[in-house]
Coordinates of C-alpha atoms and ligand atoms in Angstrom, one line a residue:
M12 CA 11.8 -22.3 3.0
K13 CA 13.9 -22.6 -0.1
S14 CA 12.4 -22.6 -3.5
S15 CA 13.9 -23.7 -6.8
K16 CA 11.2 -21.8 -8.7
K17 CA 11.4 -18.2 -9.8
I18 CA 8.1 -16.6 -8.7
I19 CA 7.6 -12.9 -9.2
L20 CA 5.1 -10.6 -7.6
T21 CA 4.7 -6.9 -8.1
G22 CA 2.0 -4.4 -8.1
D23 CA 0.8 -0.8 -8.2
R24 CA -1.8 1.2 -6.3
P25 CA -4.7 2.3 -8.4
T26 CA -4.5 5.9 -7.2
G27 CA -4.0 7.2 -10.8
R28 CA -2.6 6.2 -14.1
L29 CA 1.0 5.0 -14.4
H30 CA 3.8 7.3 -15.3
L31 CA 7.4 7.2 -16.6
G32 CA 8.6 6.7 -13.0
H33 CA 6.7 3.4 -12.7
F34 CA 7.9 2.5 -16.2
V35 CA 11.6 2.8 -15.5
G36 CA 11.3 1.9 -11.8
S37 CA 9.5 -1.3 -12.0
L38 CA 7.4 -2.0 -15.2
R39 CA 10.4 -2.2 -17.5
N40 CA 12.0 -4.9 -15.3
R41 CA 8.7 -6.9 -15.2
L42 CA 8.4 -6.7 -19.0
E43 CA 11.9 -7.8 -19.5
L44 CA 11.5 -10.8 -17.2
Q45 CA 8.2 -11.7 -19.0
N46 CA 9.8 -11.4 -22.5
K47 CA 12.9 -13.3 -21.6
K48 CA 10.6 -16.0 -20.0
D49 CA 12.9 -15.7 -17.0
Y50 CA 10.4 -16.9 -14.4
D51 CA 8.2 -19.8 -13.5
E52 CA 5.2 -17.8 -12.3
M53 CA 4.5 -14.1 -12.4
Y54 CA 1.8 -12.2 -10.6
V55 CA 1.0 -8.5 -11.1
M56 CA -1.4 -7.1 -8.6
I57 CA -3.6 -4.0 -8.7
A58 CA -3.3 -3.0 -5.0
D59 CA -6.8 -1.5 -4.5
A60 CA -7.0 -2.6 -0.8
Q61 CA -3.7 -0.9 -0.1
A62 CA -4.8 2.2 -1.9
L63 CA -7.9 2.4 0.3
T64 CA -5.7 2.6 3.4
D65 CA -5.0 6.3 2.6
N66 CA -8.1 7.0 0.5
A67 CA -10.8 5.7 2.7
D68 CA -13.0 8.7 2.0
N69 CA -12.5 8.4 -1.8
P70 CA -13.3 4.8 -2.9
E71 CA -14.5 6.2 -6.2
K72 CA -11.0 7.3 -7.1
I73 CA -9.7 3.7 -6.6
R74 CA -12.6 2.2 -8.4
E75 CA -12.1 4.4 -11.4
N76 CA -8.3 3.8 -11.6
I77 CA -8.3 0.0 -11.5
I78 CA -9.2 -0.1 -15.2
E79 CA -6.6 2.7 -15.9
V80 CA -3.8 0.7 -14.4
A81 CA -5.0 -2.5 -16.2
L82 CA -5.0 -0.6 -19.5
D83 CA -1.5 0.7 -18.7
Y84 CA -0.2 -2.8 -18.0
L85 CA -1.6 -4.1 -21.3
S86 CA -0.4 -1.2 -23.2
I87 CA 3.2 -1.6 -22.2
G88 CA 3.0 -5.3 -23.3
L89 CA 2.3 -7.3 -20.1
D90 CA 0.6 -10.3 -21.5
P91 CA -2.2 -12.1 -19.6
E92 CA -1.5 -15.3 -21.6
K93 CA 1.9 -15.4 -19.8
I94 CA 1.3 -13.8 -16.5
T95 CA -1.5 -13.3 -13.9
I96 CA -2.9 -9.9 -13.5
F97 CA -5.3 -9.6 -10.6
I98 CA -7.1 -7.3 -8.1
Q99 CA -5.9 -7.4 -4.5
S100 CA -9.3 -7.1 -2.8
Q101 CA -10.7 -10.1 -4.8
V102 CA -8.2 -12.4 -3.0
P103 CA -9.5 -12.7 0.6
A104 CA -6.6 -14.9 1.7
L105 CA -4.4 -11.8 1.6
T106 CA -6.4 -10.1 4.3
E107 CA -6.4 -13.2 6.5
L108 CA -2.6 -13.6 6.2
T109 CA -2.2 -9.9 7.1
F110 CA -4.2 -10.5 10.3
Y111 CA -2.0 -13.4 11.4
Y112 CA 1.3 -11.7 10.4
S113 CA 0.4 -8.6 12.4
N114 CA 1.0 -10.6 15.5
L115 CA 4.7 -10.9 14.5
V116 CA 5.4 -7.2 14.1
T117 CA 5.7 -4.5 16.8
V118 CA 4.3 -1.0 16.6
S119 CA 7.8 0.5 17.1
R120 CA 9.1 -1.6 14.2
L121 CA 6.5 -0.2 11.9
Q122 CA 7.2 3.3 13.1
R123 CA 10.8 2.9 12.1
N124 CA 10.0 2.2 8.4
P125 CA 11.5 5.2 6.6
T126 CA 9.1 5.0 3.6
V127 CA 6.0 5.0 5.8
K128 CA 7.4 7.8 7.9
N129 CA 7.9 9.9 4.7
E130 CA 4.5 9.0 3.4
I131 CA 2.8 9.9 6.7
K132 CA 4.5 13.3 6.4
L133 CA 3.5 13.7 2.8
R134 CA -0.2 13.0 3.6
N135 CA -0.3 15.2 6.7
F136 CA -1.3 12.1 8.7
E137 CA 1.0 12.8 11.7
A138 CA -1.8 13.2 14.2
N139 CA -4.3 10.9 12.6
I140 CA -2.7 7.9 11.0
P141 CA -5.3 5.3 9.9
V142 CA -4.4 1.9 11.4
G143 CA -4.8 0.3 8.0
F144 CA -2.2 2.7 6.5
F145 CA 0.2 2.1 9.3
N146 CA -0.1 -1.6 8.8
Y147 CA 0.3 -1.6 5.0
P148 CA 3.9 -3.0 5.1
I149 CA 2.4 -6.1 6.8
S150 CA -0.3 -6.4 4.2
Q151 CA 2.5 -6.1 1.5
A152 CA 4.3 -9.0 3.2
A153 CA 1.1 -11.0 2.9
D154 CA 0.8 -10.1 -0.8
I155 CA 4.3 -11.3 -1.5
T156 CA 4.3 -14.4 0.6
A157 CA 0.9 -15.6 -0.5
F158 CA 2.4 -16.3 -3.9
Q159 CA 5.6 -17.7 -2.4
A160 CA 7.3 -15.0 -4.5
N161 CA 11.1 -14.8 -4.2
I162 CA 11.5 -11.9 -6.6
V163 CA 9.9 -8.5 -6.4
P164 CA 10.8 -5.9 -9.0
V165 CA 10.3 -2.5 -7.4
G166 CA 11.6 1.1 -7.2
E167 CA 14.0 2.0 -4.4
D168 CA 11.2 3.4 -2.1
Q169 CA 10.0 -0.2 -1.6
L170 CA 13.2 -1.6 -0.1
P171 CA 12.1 -1.1 3.5
M172 CA 8.9 -3.0 2.7
I173 CA 10.8 -6.0 1.3
E174 CA 13.0 -5.9 4.4
Q175 CA 9.9 -6.0 6.6
A176 CA 8.5 -8.9 4.6
R177 CA 11.8 -10.8 5.0
E178 CA 11.6 -10.3 8.8
I179 CA 8.1 -11.5 9.0
V180 CA 9.0 -14.6 7.0
R181 CA 11.9 -15.4 9.3
S182 CA 9.8 -14.9 12.4
F183 CA 7.0 -17.1 11.0
N184 CA 9.3 -19.9 9.9
R185 CA 11.1 -19.8 13.3
I186 CA 8.0 -19.8 15.5
Y187 CA 5.7 -22.1 13.5
K188 CA 7.1 -24.1 10.7
D189 CA 9.4 -23.4 7.7
V190 CA 6.7 -22.8 5.1
L191 CA 7.3 -19.2 3.8
I192 CA 9.8 -17.9 1.3
E193 CA 12.1 -14.9 1.8
P194 CA 11.6 -12.5 -1.0
K195 CA 14.3 -10.4 -2.7
A196 CA 13.9 -7.0 -4.4
I197 CA 15.1 -6.4 -7.9
L198 CA 16.0 -2.8 -8.6
P199 CA 16.5 -1.1 -11.9
T200 CA 20.2 -1.3 -13.0
N201 CA 20.3 2.4 -14.0
K202 CA 20.8 4.3 -10.8
N203 CA 18.8 7.3 -12.1
A204 CA 15.8 5.0 -12.5
L205 CA 15.7 4.0 -8.9
R206 CA 13.7 7.1 -8.2
L207 CA 12.9 9.1 -11.3
P208 CA 12.4 12.8 -10.3
G209 CA 9.3 14.8 -11.2
I210 CA 9.1 17.3 -14.1
D211 CA 9.0 19.9 -11.4
G212 CA 12.4 18.9 -10.1
N213 CA 10.9 17.1 -7.0
A214 CA 12.9 14.1 -6.0
K215 CA 10.2 11.6 -7.0
M216 CA 7.8 11.5 -9.8
S217 CA 4.6 10.5 -8.1
K218 CA 0.9 10.2 -8.8
S219 CA 0.1 12.0 -5.6
L220 CA 2.4 15.0 -6.4
G221 CA 1.0 15.5 -9.9
N222 CA 4.4 15.9 -11.4
G223 CA 4.4 13.0 -13.9
I224 CA 4.5 12.2 -17.5
Y225 CA 1.9 9.5 -17.9
L226 CA 2.1 6.6 -20.2
A227 CA -1.4 7.6 -21.5
D228 CA -0.6 11.3 -22.0
T229 CA -1.3 12.5 -25.5
K230 CA 1.5 13.6 -27.8
E231 CA 0.5 17.3 -27.1
E232 CA 0.5 16.8 -23.3
V233 CA 3.9 15.1 -23.4
K234 CA 5.2 18.0 -25.5
R235 CA 3.8 20.6 -23.1
K236 CA 5.2 18.8 -20.1
V237 CA 8.7 18.3 -21.5
M238 CA 9.0 21.8 -22.8
S239 CA 8.0 23.2 -19.4
M240 CA 10.3 21.0 -17.4
Y241 CA 12.3 22.4 -14.5
T242 CA 15.9 22.8 -15.4
D243 CA 18.7 24.8 -13.8
P244 CA 17.1 28.1 -12.6
N245 CA 20.4 30.0 -13.1
H246 CA 20.7 28.9 -16.7
V247 CA 18.8 32.0 -18.0
H248 CA 20.6 32.8 -21.3
V249 CA 21.9 30.3 -23.8
E250 CA 25.4 31.4 -23.1
D251 CA 25.1 31.0 -19.3
P252 CA 26.9 27.9 -17.9
G253 CA 24.4 25.4 -16.8
N254 CA 24.2 22.8 -14.0
V255 CA 23.5 19.2 -14.9
E256 CA 23.1 18.0 -11.3
N257 CA 19.5 18.1 -10.0
N258 CA 18.5 19.0 -13.5
P259 CA 15.7 16.5 -14.3
V260 CA 16.2 16.9 -18.1
F261 CA 19.7 15.5 -17.7
T262 CA 18.5 12.8 -15.3
Y263 CA 15.9 11.7 -17.8
L264 CA 18.5 11.7 -20.6
E265 CA 20.7 9.5 -18.3
V266 CA 17.8 7.0 -18.1
F267 CA 16.5 7.2 -21.7
A268 CA 19.1 8.4 -24.2
S269 CA 21.3 6.0 -26.0
D270 CA 24.3 6.7 -28.2
K271 CA 22.1 5.7 -31.1
D272 CA 19.7 8.5 -30.3
F273 CA 22.6 10.9 -30.5
R274 CA 23.6 9.7 -33.9
K275 CA 20.0 10.0 -35.1
Y276 CA 18.9 13.3 -33.5
L277 CA 22.0 15.2 -32.3
P278 CA 24.9 14.0 -34.4
Q279 CA 27.1 16.9 -33.4
Y280 CA 27.5 15.1 -30.0
Q281 CA 28.8 11.5 -29.7
N282 CA 27.1 10.9 -26.4
L283 CA 25.6 12.4 -23.2
E284 CA 29.0 13.2 -21.7
E285 CA 29.8 15.6 -24.6
L286 CA 26.3 17.2 -24.3
K287 CA 26.8 17.7 -20.5
I288 CA 30.2 19.3 -21.0
H289 CA 28.7 21.8 -23.5
Y290 CA 25.8 22.6 -21.2
Q291 CA 28.2 23.1 -18.2
K292 CA 30.4 25.4 -20.3
G293 CA 27.5 27.5 -21.6
G294 CA 26.2 28.0 -25.1
L295 CA 23.6 25.2 -25.1
G296 CA 20.0 26.2 -24.7
D297 CA 17.3 24.3 -22.7
V298 CA 15.1 24.2 -25.8
T299 CA 17.6 22.0 -27.7
I300 CA 18.0 19.5 -24.9
K301 CA 14.3 19.4 -24.2
K302 CA 13.4 18.8 -27.9
F303 CA 16.0 15.9 -28.0
L304 CA 14.4 14.4 -24.8
L305 CA 10.9 14.8 -26.2
Q306 CA 11.9 12.9 -29.3
I307 CA 13.3 10.0 -27.3
I308 CA 10.3 9.8 -24.9
E309 CA 7.9 9.9 -27.8
N310 CA 9.7 6.9 -29.4
I311 CA 8.9 5.0 -26.2
L312 CA 5.4 6.3 -25.6
E313 CA 4.0 6.2 -29.1
P314 CA 3.7 2.4 -29.4
I315 CA 2.3 2.3 -25.8
R316 CA -0.4 4.8 -26.8
L317 CA -1.4 2.9 -29.9
R318 CA -1.7 -0.4 -28.0
R319 CA -3.7 1.4 -25.3
A320 CA -6.2 2.8 -27.8
M321 CA -6.8 -0.7 -29.0
Y322 CA -7.5 -2.1 -25.5
E323 CA -9.7 0.9 -24.7
Q324 CA -12.1 -0.5 -27.3
Q325 CA -12.3 -3.8 -25.4
I326 CA -13.1 -2.8 -21.8
E327 CA -15.3 -5.9 -21.2
N328 CA -12.4 -8.1 -22.3
V329 CA -10.0 -6.2 -19.9
Y330 CA -12.4 -6.8 -17.0
D331 CA -12.5 -10.5 -18.0
I332 CA -8.7 -10.6 -17.9
L333 CA -8.8 -9.3 -14.3
K334 CA -11.5 -11.7 -13.3
I335 CA -9.7 -14.7 -14.7
G336 CA -6.4 -13.5 -13.1
S337 CA -8.1 -13.0 -9.7
K338 CA -9.5 -16.5 -9.9
K339 CA -6.0 -17.9 -10.5
A340 CA -4.5 -15.8 -7.8
N341 CA -7.1 -17.1 -5.3
I342 CA -6.1 -20.7 -6.0
R343 CA -2.4 -19.9 -5.3
A344 CA -3.0 -17.7 -2.2
N345 CA -5.5 -20.2 -0.7
E346 CA -2.9 -22.9 -0.9
T347 CA -0.4 -20.7 1.1
L348 CA -3.1 -19.8 3.6
R349 CA -3.7 -23.5 4.1
L350 CA 0.0 -24.1 4.8
V351 CA 0.1 -21.2 7.1
K352 CA -2.9 -22.3 9.1
E353 CA -1.5 -25.8 9.3
A354 CA 1.8 -24.5 10.6
M355 CA 0.0 -22.4 13.2
A356 CA -2.1 -25.4 14.1
I357 CA -5.4 -23.6 13.5
N358 CA -6.6 -26.0 10.9
Y359 CA -8.9 -27.8 13.4
F360 CA -11.2 -29.6 11.0
E361 CA -8.3 -31.1 9.0
D362 CA -6.5 -32.2 12.1
E363 CA -7.8 -35.8 12.8
D364 CA -5.2 -36.2 15.6
L365 CA -6.6 -33.2 17.5
I366 CA -10.2 -34.6 17.3
Q367 CA -9.0 -38.1 18.3
K368 CA -7.0 -36.7 21.2
H369 CA -10.1 -34.8 22.6
I370 CA -12.3 -37.8 22.1
K371 CA -9.8 -39.8 24.2
K372 CA -9.5 -37.1 26.8
Y373 CA -13.3 -37.1 27.5
N374 CA -13.6 -40.9 27.2
Q375 CA -11.0 -41.1 29.9
K376 CA -12.8 -38.5 32.0
E377 CA -16.0 -40.5 31.7
K378 CA -14.2 -43.7 32.6
D379 CA -12.6 -42.1 35.6
S380 CA -15.9 -40.8 36.9
N381 CA -17.5 -44.3 36.6
E382 CA -14.8 -45.9 38.6
Ligands
ATP30 P1 1.3 6.9 -4.7 O1 1.7 8.3 -4.7 O2 -0.2 6.7 -4.7 O3 2.0 6.1 -3.6 P2 3.3 6.1 -6.6 O4 3.5 7.0 -7.8 O5 4.3 6.1 -5.5 O6 1.8 6.3 -6.1 P3 3.0 3.2 -6.4 O7 1.8 2.5 -6.9 O8 3.1 3.5 -4.9 O9 3.2 4.6 -7.1 O10 4.3 2.5 -6.8 C1 4.4 1.4 -7.7 C2 5.8 1.0 -8.1 O11 6.4 2.0 -8.9 C3 6.7 0.8 -6.9 O12 7.5 -0.3 -7.2 C4 7.5 2.0 -6.8 O13 8.8 1.8 -6.2 C5 7.7 2.4 -8.3 N1 7.8 3.9 -8.5 C6 6.9 4.8 -8.2 N2 7.3 6.0 -8.5 C7 8.6 5.9 -8.9 C8 9.6 6.8 -9.4 N3 9.4 8.1 -9.5 N4 10.8 6.2 -9.8 C9 11.0 4.9 -9.8 N5 10.1 4.0 -9.4 C10 8.9 4.5 -8.9
MG31 MG1 3.9 4.9 -3.6

């Protein structure tokens, strides 16, 4: 189905606090859409049910992190007056949609999903994949379509999920009735933000890998992390030529540093290009570039930290925000579920024609037997 509205859905798994990878990969895009008022409806979901698919034995971890993710959202400036923040498990229609959509997807199609493949490896699930985890791309399709979202701001690792959701929508609309909307991903425009590396040089900053700078880290923690970041292991002495490729300090500078930052903190260089050339030539120490990066990251994190401290003093209020958001999300998702069930013709009690048809059928039978 086509929609003239701009409806946005995104979410995060409450498996830990949010970090700079989330910030540049997805949060920043949401914030920009919110602040530009460039949307009709926006839903931000704390994906606890999805997080349970690979944390079945540790529900406490998920339970503890819902509030952390909510605090992170509020601290970056997501505004519950403008958008709907809700908890996935509190919207039962999502589970029901997942169940019906799973009839439209084959096991081999799920097995081909590169992100899921990678995550299975990462979690050592090879021999024992929980069915729920294996199915999570289907549940993600339910989350997106339940809100008739056409825009999903995500990091690059989520592209196969969006593709899967689009396929489900096409199948559903073809087989039953044209009621669902095909979503589109929005990726960060800065290519280094597609998948921000970890401070250890790993290709992805991830909660599960413990290699992140968290939005809620203290000033001291951020300093310790930045100053101990992985760089070029062959750049031992200041005068050694250094490599800027696969060097996360430079990747972060690509994402965060502006020419204005150079004028303010490193005026001997016009821009990142000049800094890179010096590093590659030799004569530029890691401490200098790390201190520069630290300053820039602190400028981003400091206001977030202050706002977080304020919300940390209003926990009851934050839970109320989630409760009200979940209520709103239920209204929207139930409406889609109603359309889906109608399209699948499993809305028996609303279908007066069906009841009349069956009354007629058995009246006829009665008549026939009396003749
Ligand atoms: P987990 O390890 O539990 O899967 P995660 O760190 O991958 O956690 P998610 O909650 O799965 O975080 O991802 C939330 C959103 O953040 C997704 O849109 C994802 O693409 C994006 N994202 C996560 N890590 C990064 C990163 N390092 N760079 C860019 N985007 C990221
Ligand atoms: Mg993930």
